[in-house]
């Protein structure tokens, strides 16, 4: 199953009560020292009773997470070699097999004013990644002009389906014969196992995993001659430089970014330049208003609304 890596990383006492197949509806698993284990689903947040039953709020009687449970989980996640993950830990998260992201809280170790790593981990958030085939088909016609794909930015707060939609748009374009280059910096769009993507991104897609976005975009331009480049979570200054390289090469771009709406996007310094230059021809906004993946609106390069979600 797609959730095998997640299930294997849970403390043994949790695995004994929570079979892997029960993760099918789980979106997030949160472990906090001294607090009940919490499982987020579309219909709410639940704790786990000692009987294995799910318990809604206020979660009294839910199995508490101990410091030992957290240590066990971190050891399992890191394959008992936590030092190998230090580069990722300094960002506050790692990505495990299957594209699942695990966020960490703990004591930051500072060196020369920069976060070197995290110690004394006291909380974990495991976000379970899933495919949602067919979603891209729904939106692709609205992201085209005269049968040509538009530079597109998918925008939403965390956990609203940006990466899931990006992946399926890539698959749809690839199945239409477009050569797609994916820069998968954190291994979440198309996680590789023995060089093979573990999620379907189509037959004409090349995946560059573990490479910073800016460098990866340039590498793909020079080496793989893509028609379209896909990246997740633009935001750093160097990312914007990479976007400029893509545009100068005449290659189309599909990307994601954090934001609530267009006004919020306009307040972000790195995004302001792209908006001012009218780089993106389509802005697709998602929310979780009706559950993760709720499409709110699509705007054109001028910021004008061209489609509202409630219109169907």
mmCIF file of N, CA and C in Angstrom, residues 233-306:
data_model
loop_
_atom_site.group_PDB
_atom_site.id
_atom_site.type_symbol
_atom_site.label_atom_id
_atom_site.label_comp_id
_atom_site.label_asym_id
_atom_site.label_seq_id
_atom_site.Cartn_x
_atom_site.Cartn_y
_atom_site.Cartn_z
ATOM 1 N N UNK A 233 6.058 24.695 -4.578
ATOM 2 C CA UNK A 233 6.333 25.677 -3.531
ATOM 3 C C UNK A 233 7.444 26.673 -3.880
ATOM 4 N N UNK A 234 7.142 27.522 -4.838
ATOM 5 C CA UNK A 234 8.013 28.667 -5.114
ATOM 6 C C UNK A 234 7.978 29.631 -3.928
ATOM 7 N N UNK A 235 9.033 30.403 -3.772
ATOM 8 C CA UNK A 235 9.006 31.393 -2.710
ATOM 9 C C UNK A 235 10.343 32.034 -2.413
ATOM 10 N N UNK A 236 11.440 31.296 -2.573
ATOM 11 C CA UNK A 236 12.749 31.871 -2.283
ATOM 12 C C UNK A 236 13.228 32.732 -3.459
ATOM 13 N N UNK A 237 14.130 33.646 -3.156
ATOM 14 C CA UNK A 237 14.656 34.549 -4.191
ATOM 15 C C UNK A 237 15.292 33.766 -5.333
ATOM 16 N N UNK A 238 16.063 32.718 -4.993
ATOM 17 C CA UNK A 238 16.710 31.932 -6.035
ATOM 18 C C UNK A 238 15.697 31.175 -6.899
ATOM 19 N N UNK A 239 14.538 30.837 -6.321
ATOM 20 C CA UNK A 239 13.489 30.189 -7.107
ATOM 21 C C UNK A 239 13.022 31.117 -8.222
ATOM 22 N N UNK A 240 12.876 32.378 -7.887
ATOM 23 C CA UNK A 240 12.405 33.357 -8.871
ATOM 24 C C UNK A 240 13.433 33.516 -9.994
ATOM 25 N N UNK A 241 14.714 33.444 -9.636
ATOM 26 C CA UNK A 241 15.750 33.491 -10.669
ATOM 27 C C UNK A 241 15.607 32.307 -11.624
ATOM 28 N N UNK A 242 15.287 31.141 -11.065
ATOM 29 C CA UNK A 242 15.076 29.956 -11.902
ATOM 30 C C UNK A 242 13.894 30.123 -12.836
ATOM 31 N N UNK A 243 12.844 30.766 -12.339
ATOM 32 C CA UNK A 243 11.668 31.038 -13.185
ATOM 33 C C UNK A 243 12.063 31.887 -14.383
ATOM 34 N N UNK A 244 12.911 32.879 -14.143
ATOM 35 C CA UNK A 244 13.363 33.744 -15.240
ATOM 36 C C UNK A 244 14.078 32.927 -16.313
ATOM 37 N N UNK A 245 14.893 31.962 -15.892
ATOM 38 C CA UNK A 245 15.590 31.088 -16.845
ATOM 39 C C UNK A 245 14.597 30.313 -17.699
ATOM 40 N N UNK A 246 13.561 29.789 -17.066
ATOM 41 C CA UNK A 246 12.537 29.027 -17.789
ATOM 42 C C UNK A 246 11.852 29.900 -18.826
ATOM 43 N N UNK A 247 11.480 31.109 -18.422
ATOM 44 C CA UNK A 247 10.785 32.019 -19.336
ATOM 45 C C UNK A 247 11.669 32.394 -20.517
ATOM 46 N N UNK A 248 12.937 32.670 -20.241
ATOM 47 C CA UNK A 248 13.860 33.062 -21.306
ATOM 48 C C UNK A 248 14.084 31.938 -22.302
ATOM 49 N N UNK A 249 13.880 30.697 -21.857
ATOM 50 C CA UNK A 249 14.058 29.538 -22.743
ATOM 51 C C UNK A 249 12.790 29.217 -23.532
ATOM 52 N N UNK A 250 11.716 29.945 -23.259
ATOM 53 C CA UNK A 250 10.470 29.706 -23.982
ATOM 54 C C UNK A 250 9.733 28.463 -23.534
ATOM 55 N N UNK A 251 10.037 27.998 -22.317
ATOM 56 C CA UNK A 251 9.406 26.794 -21.774
ATOM 57 C C UNK A 251 8.271 27.212 -20.845
ATOM 58 N N UNK A 252 7.185 26.457 -20.866
ATOM 59 C CA UNK A 252 6.051 26.747 -19.996
ATOM 60 C C UNK A 252 6.345 26.272 -18.575
ATOM 61 N N UNK A 253 5.649 26.885 -17.611
ATOM 62 C CA UNK A 253 5.888 26.591 -16.205
ATOM 63 C C UNK A 253 4.562 26.341 -15.494
ATOM 64 N N UNK A 254 4.539 25.287 -14.663
ATOM 65 C CA UNK A 254 3.419 25.055 -13.751
ATOM 66 C C UNK A 254 4.034 24.866 -12.370
ATOM 67 N N UNK A 255 3.538 25.645 -11.399
ATOM 68 C CA UNK A 255 4.168 25.670 -10.082
ATOM 69 C C UNK A 255 3.101 25.861 -9.011
ATOM 70 N N UNK A 256 3.531 25.730 -7.754
ATOM 71 C CA UNK A 256 2.648 26.001 -6.631
ATOM 72 C C UNK A 256 3.295 27.037 -5.725
ATOM 73 N N UNK A 257 2.463 27.636 -4.873
ATOM 74 C CA UNK A 257 2.953 28.601 -3.887
ATOM 75 C C UNK A 257 1.950 28.678 -2.749
ATOM 76 N N UNK A 258 2.428 29.062 -1.574
ATOM 77 C CA UNK A 258 1.544 29.255 -0.426
ATOM 78 C C UNK A 258 0.831 30.588 -0.538
ATOM 79 N N UNK A 259 -0.443 30.606 -0.147
ATOM 80 C CA UNK A 259 -1.208 31.841 -0.127
ATOM 81 C C UNK A 259 -2.685 31.546 0.057
ATOM 82 N N UNK A 260 -3.424 32.511 0.596
ATOM 83 C CA UNK A 260 -4.865 32.328 0.811
ATOM 84 C C UNK A 260 -5.674 32.779 -0.402
ATOM 85 N N UNK A 261 -5.267 33.906 -0.978
ATOM 86 C CA UNK A 261 -5.995 34.475 -2.107
ATOM 87 C C UNK A 261 -5.040 35.394 -2.861
ATOM 88 N N UNK A 262 -5.564 36.086 -3.873
ATOM 89 C CA UNK A 262 -4.705 36.921 -4.706
ATOM 90 C C UNK A 262 -4.117 38.090 -3.908
ATOM 91 N N UNK A 263 -4.934 38.673 -3.025
ATOM 92 C CA UNK A 263 -4.445 39.792 -2.211
ATOM 93 C C UNK A 263 -3.290 39.346 -1.322
ATOM 94 N N UNK A 264 -3.405 38.156 -0.756
ATOM 95 C CA UNK A 264 -2.337 37.620 0.085
ATOM 96 C C UNK A 264 -1.072 37.392 -0.739
ATOM 97 N N UNK A 265 -1.244 36.867 -1.940
ATOM 98 C CA UNK A 265 -0.103 36.604 -2.821
ATOM 99 C C UNK A 265 0.642 37.897 -3.142
ATOM 100 N N UNK A 266 -0.119 38.983 -3.311
ATOM 101 C CA UNK A 266 0.482 40.272 -3.663
ATOM 102 C C UNK A 266 1.322 40.867 -2.532
ATOM 103 N N UNK A 267 1.143 40.372 -1.307
ATOM 104 C CA UNK A 267 1.934 40.895 -0.190
ATOM 105 C C UNK A 267 3.290 40.209 -0.073
ATOM 106 N N UNK A 268 3.514 39.145 -0.805
ATOM 107 C CA UNK A 268 4.753 38.383 -0.699
ATOM 108 C C UNK A 268 5.801 38.966 -1.654
ATOM 109 N N UNK A 269 6.921 39.429 -1.115
ATOM 110 C CA UNK A 269 7.908 40.150 -1.937
ATOM 111 C C UNK A 269 8.327 39.404 -3.198
ATOM 112 N N UNK A 270 8.610 38.109 -3.095
ATOM 113 C CA UNK A 270 9.087 37.376 -4.267
ATOM 114 C C UNK A 270 7.983 37.209 -5.309
ATOM 115 N N UNK A 271 6.740 37.095 -4.843
ATOM 116 C CA UNK A 271 5.623 36.943 -5.767
ATOM 117 C C UNK A 271 5.264 38.250 -6.455
ATOM 118 N N UNK A 272 5.499 39.365 -5.753
ATOM 119 C CA UNK A 272 5.134 40.669 -6.311
ATOM 120 C C UNK A 272 5.779 40.894 -7.672
ATOM 121 N N UNK A 273 7.056 40.533 -7.780
ATOM 122 C CA UNK A 273 7.758 40.745 -9.054
ATOM 123 C C UNK A 273 7.133 39.925 -10.166
ATOM 124 N N UNK A 274 6.764 38.678 -9.867
ATOM 125 C CA UNK A 274 6.163 37.813 -10.886
ATOM 126 C C UNK A 274 4.784 38.315 -11.296
ATOM 127 N N UNK A 275 4.030 38.818 -10.315
ATOM 128 C CA UNK A 275 2.700 39.357 -10.617
ATOM 129 C C UNK A 275 2.830 40.625 -11.456
ATOM 130 N N UNK A 276 3.766 41.486 -11.067
ATOM 131 C CA UNK A 276 3.962 42.746 -11.789
ATOM 132 C C UNK A 276 4.378 42.501 -13.245
ATOM 133 N N UNK A 277 5.224 41.482 -13.448
ATOM 134 C CA UNK A 277 5.682 41.153 -14.802
ATOM 135 C C UNK A 277 4.673 40.301 -15.573
ATOM 136 N N UNK A 278 3.574 39.927 -14.903
ATOM 137 C CA UNK A 278 2.517 39.116 -15.526
ATOM 138 C C UNK A 278 3.080 37.804 -16.069
ATOM 139 N N UNK A 279 3.954 37.195 -15.258
ATOM 140 C CA UNK A 279 4.582 35.937 -15.655
ATOM 141 C C UNK A 279 3.542 34.836 -15.768
ATOM 142 N N UNK A 280 2.715 34.696 -14.732
ATOM 143 C CA UNK A 280 1.721 33.616 -14.745
ATOM 144 C C UNK A 280 0.455 34.088 -15.451
ATOM 145 N N UNK A 281 -0.003 33.244 -16.367
ATOM 146 C CA UNK A 281 -1.203 33.559 -17.140
ATOM 147 C C UNK A 281 -2.462 33.012 -16.489
ATOM 148 N N UNK A 282 -2.274 32.089 -15.533
ATOM 149 C CA UNK A 282 -3.384 31.520 -14.777
ATOM 150 C C UNK A 282 -2.965 31.368 -13.310
ATOM 151 N N UNK A 283 -3.859 31.789 -12.410
ATOM 152 C CA UNK A 283 -3.698 31.572 -10.977
ATOM 153 C C UNK A 283 -4.894 30.748 -10.517
ATOM 154 N N UNK A 284 -4.625 29.552 -10.009
ATOM 155 C CA UNK A 284 -5.689 28.663 -9.548
ATOM 156 C C UNK A 284 -5.612 28.589 -8.019
ATOM 157 N N UNK A 285 -6.675 29.007 -7.343
ATOM 158 C CA UNK A 285 -6.681 29.075 -5.889
ATOM 159 C C UNK A 285 -7.492 27.929 -5.293
ATOM 160 N N UNK A 286 -6.900 27.252 -4.312
ATOM 161 C CA UNK A 286 -7.550 26.160 -3.595
ATOM 162 C C UNK A 286 -7.721 26.526 -2.129
ATOM 163 N N UNK A 287 -8.679 25.879 -1.479
ATOM 164 C CA UNK A 287 -8.864 26.035 -0.033
ATOM 165 C C UNK A 287 -9.362 24.707 0.524
ATOM 166 N N UNK A 288 -9.667 24.683 1.807
ATOM 167 C CA UNK A 288 -10.303 23.510 2.399
ATOM 168 C C UNK A 288 -11.688 23.860 2.919
ATOM 169 N N UNK A 289 -12.317 24.860 2.319
ATOM 170 C CA UNK A 289 -13.634 25.344 2.759
ATOM 171 C C UNK A 289 -14.677 24.237 2.744
ATOM 172 N N UNK A 290 -14.596 23.373 1.746
ATOM 173 C CA UNK A 290 -15.494 22.220 1.660
ATOM 174 C C UNK A 290 -14.690 20.930 1.680
ATOM 175 N N UNK A 291 -13.594 20.957 2.409
ATOM 176 C CA UNK A 291 -12.665 19.836 2.418
ATOM 177 C C UNK A 291 -11.454 20.169 1.563
ATOM 178 N N UNK A 292 -10.352 19.462 1.833
ATOM 179 C CA UNK A 292 -9.114 19.717 1.085
ATOM 180 C C UNK A 292 -9.354 19.609 -0.404
ATOM 181 N N UNK A 293 -8.780 20.554 -1.154
ATOM 182 C CA UNK A 293 -8.909 20.517 -2.602
ATOM 183 C C UNK A 293 -10.100 21.275 -3.152
ATOM 184 N N UNK A 294 -10.703 22.144 -2.338
ATOM 185 C CA UNK A 294 -11.818 22.958 -2.841
ATOM 186 C C UNK A 294 -11.270 24.045 -3.765
ATOM 187 N N UNK A 295 -11.689 24.029 -5.020
ATOM 188 C CA UNK A 295 -11.247 25.036 -5.986
ATOM 189 C C UNK A 295 -12.100 26.292 -5.817
ATOM 190 N N UNK A 296 -11.456 27.408 -5.520
ATOM 191 C CA UNK A 296 -12.184 28.649 -5.264
ATOM 192 C C UNK A 296 -12.340 29.500 -6.510
ATOM 193 N N UNK A 297 -11.234 29.717 -7.240
ATOM 194 C CA UNK A 297 -11.316 30.576 -8.420
ATOM 195 C C UNK A 297 -10.067 30.428 -9.273
ATOM 196 N N UNK A 298 -10.193 30.898 -10.512
ATOM 197 C CA UNK A 298 -9.050 30.998 -11.423
ATOM 198 C C UNK A 298 -8.990 32.443 -11.916
ATOM 199 N N UNK A 299 -7.801 33.016 -11.884
ATOM 200 C CA UNK A 299 -7.593 34.381 -12.381
ATOM 201 C C UNK A 299 -6.620 34.363 -13.550
ATOM 202 N N UNK A 300 -6.701 35.401 -14.386
ATOM 203 C CA UNK A 300 -5.778 35.509 -15.515
ATOM 204 C C UNK A 300 -4.561 36.337 -15.099
ATOM 205 N N UNK A 301 -3.693 36.650 -16.040
ATOM 206 C CA UNK A 301 -2.447 37.357 -15.715
ATOM 207 C C UNK A 301 -2.675 38.763 -15.201
ATOM 208 N N UNK A 302 -3.841 39.325 -15.479
ATOM 209 C CA UNK A 302 -4.177 40.664 -14.978
ATOM 210 C C UNK A 302 -4.754 40.608 -13.567
ATOM 211 N N UNK A 303 -4.982 39.380 -13.070
ATOM 212 C CA UNK A 303 -5.612 39.234 -11.762
ATOM 213 C C UNK A 303 -7.127 39.229 -11.830
ATOM 214 N N UNK A 304 -7.671 39.179 -13.047
ATOM 215 C CA UNK A 304 -9.121 39.182 -13.233
ATOM 216 C C UNK A 304 -9.668 37.768 -13.074
ATOM 217 N N UNK A 305 -10.772 37.646 -12.316
ATOM 218 C CA UNK A 305 -11.389 36.333 -12.129
ATOM 219 C C UNK A 305 -12.033 35.874 -13.419
ATOM 220 N N UNK A 306 -11.670 34.677 -13.875
ATOM 221 C CA UNK A 306 -12.253 34.123 -15.102
ATOM 222 C C UNK A 306 -13.086 32.879 -14.824
#
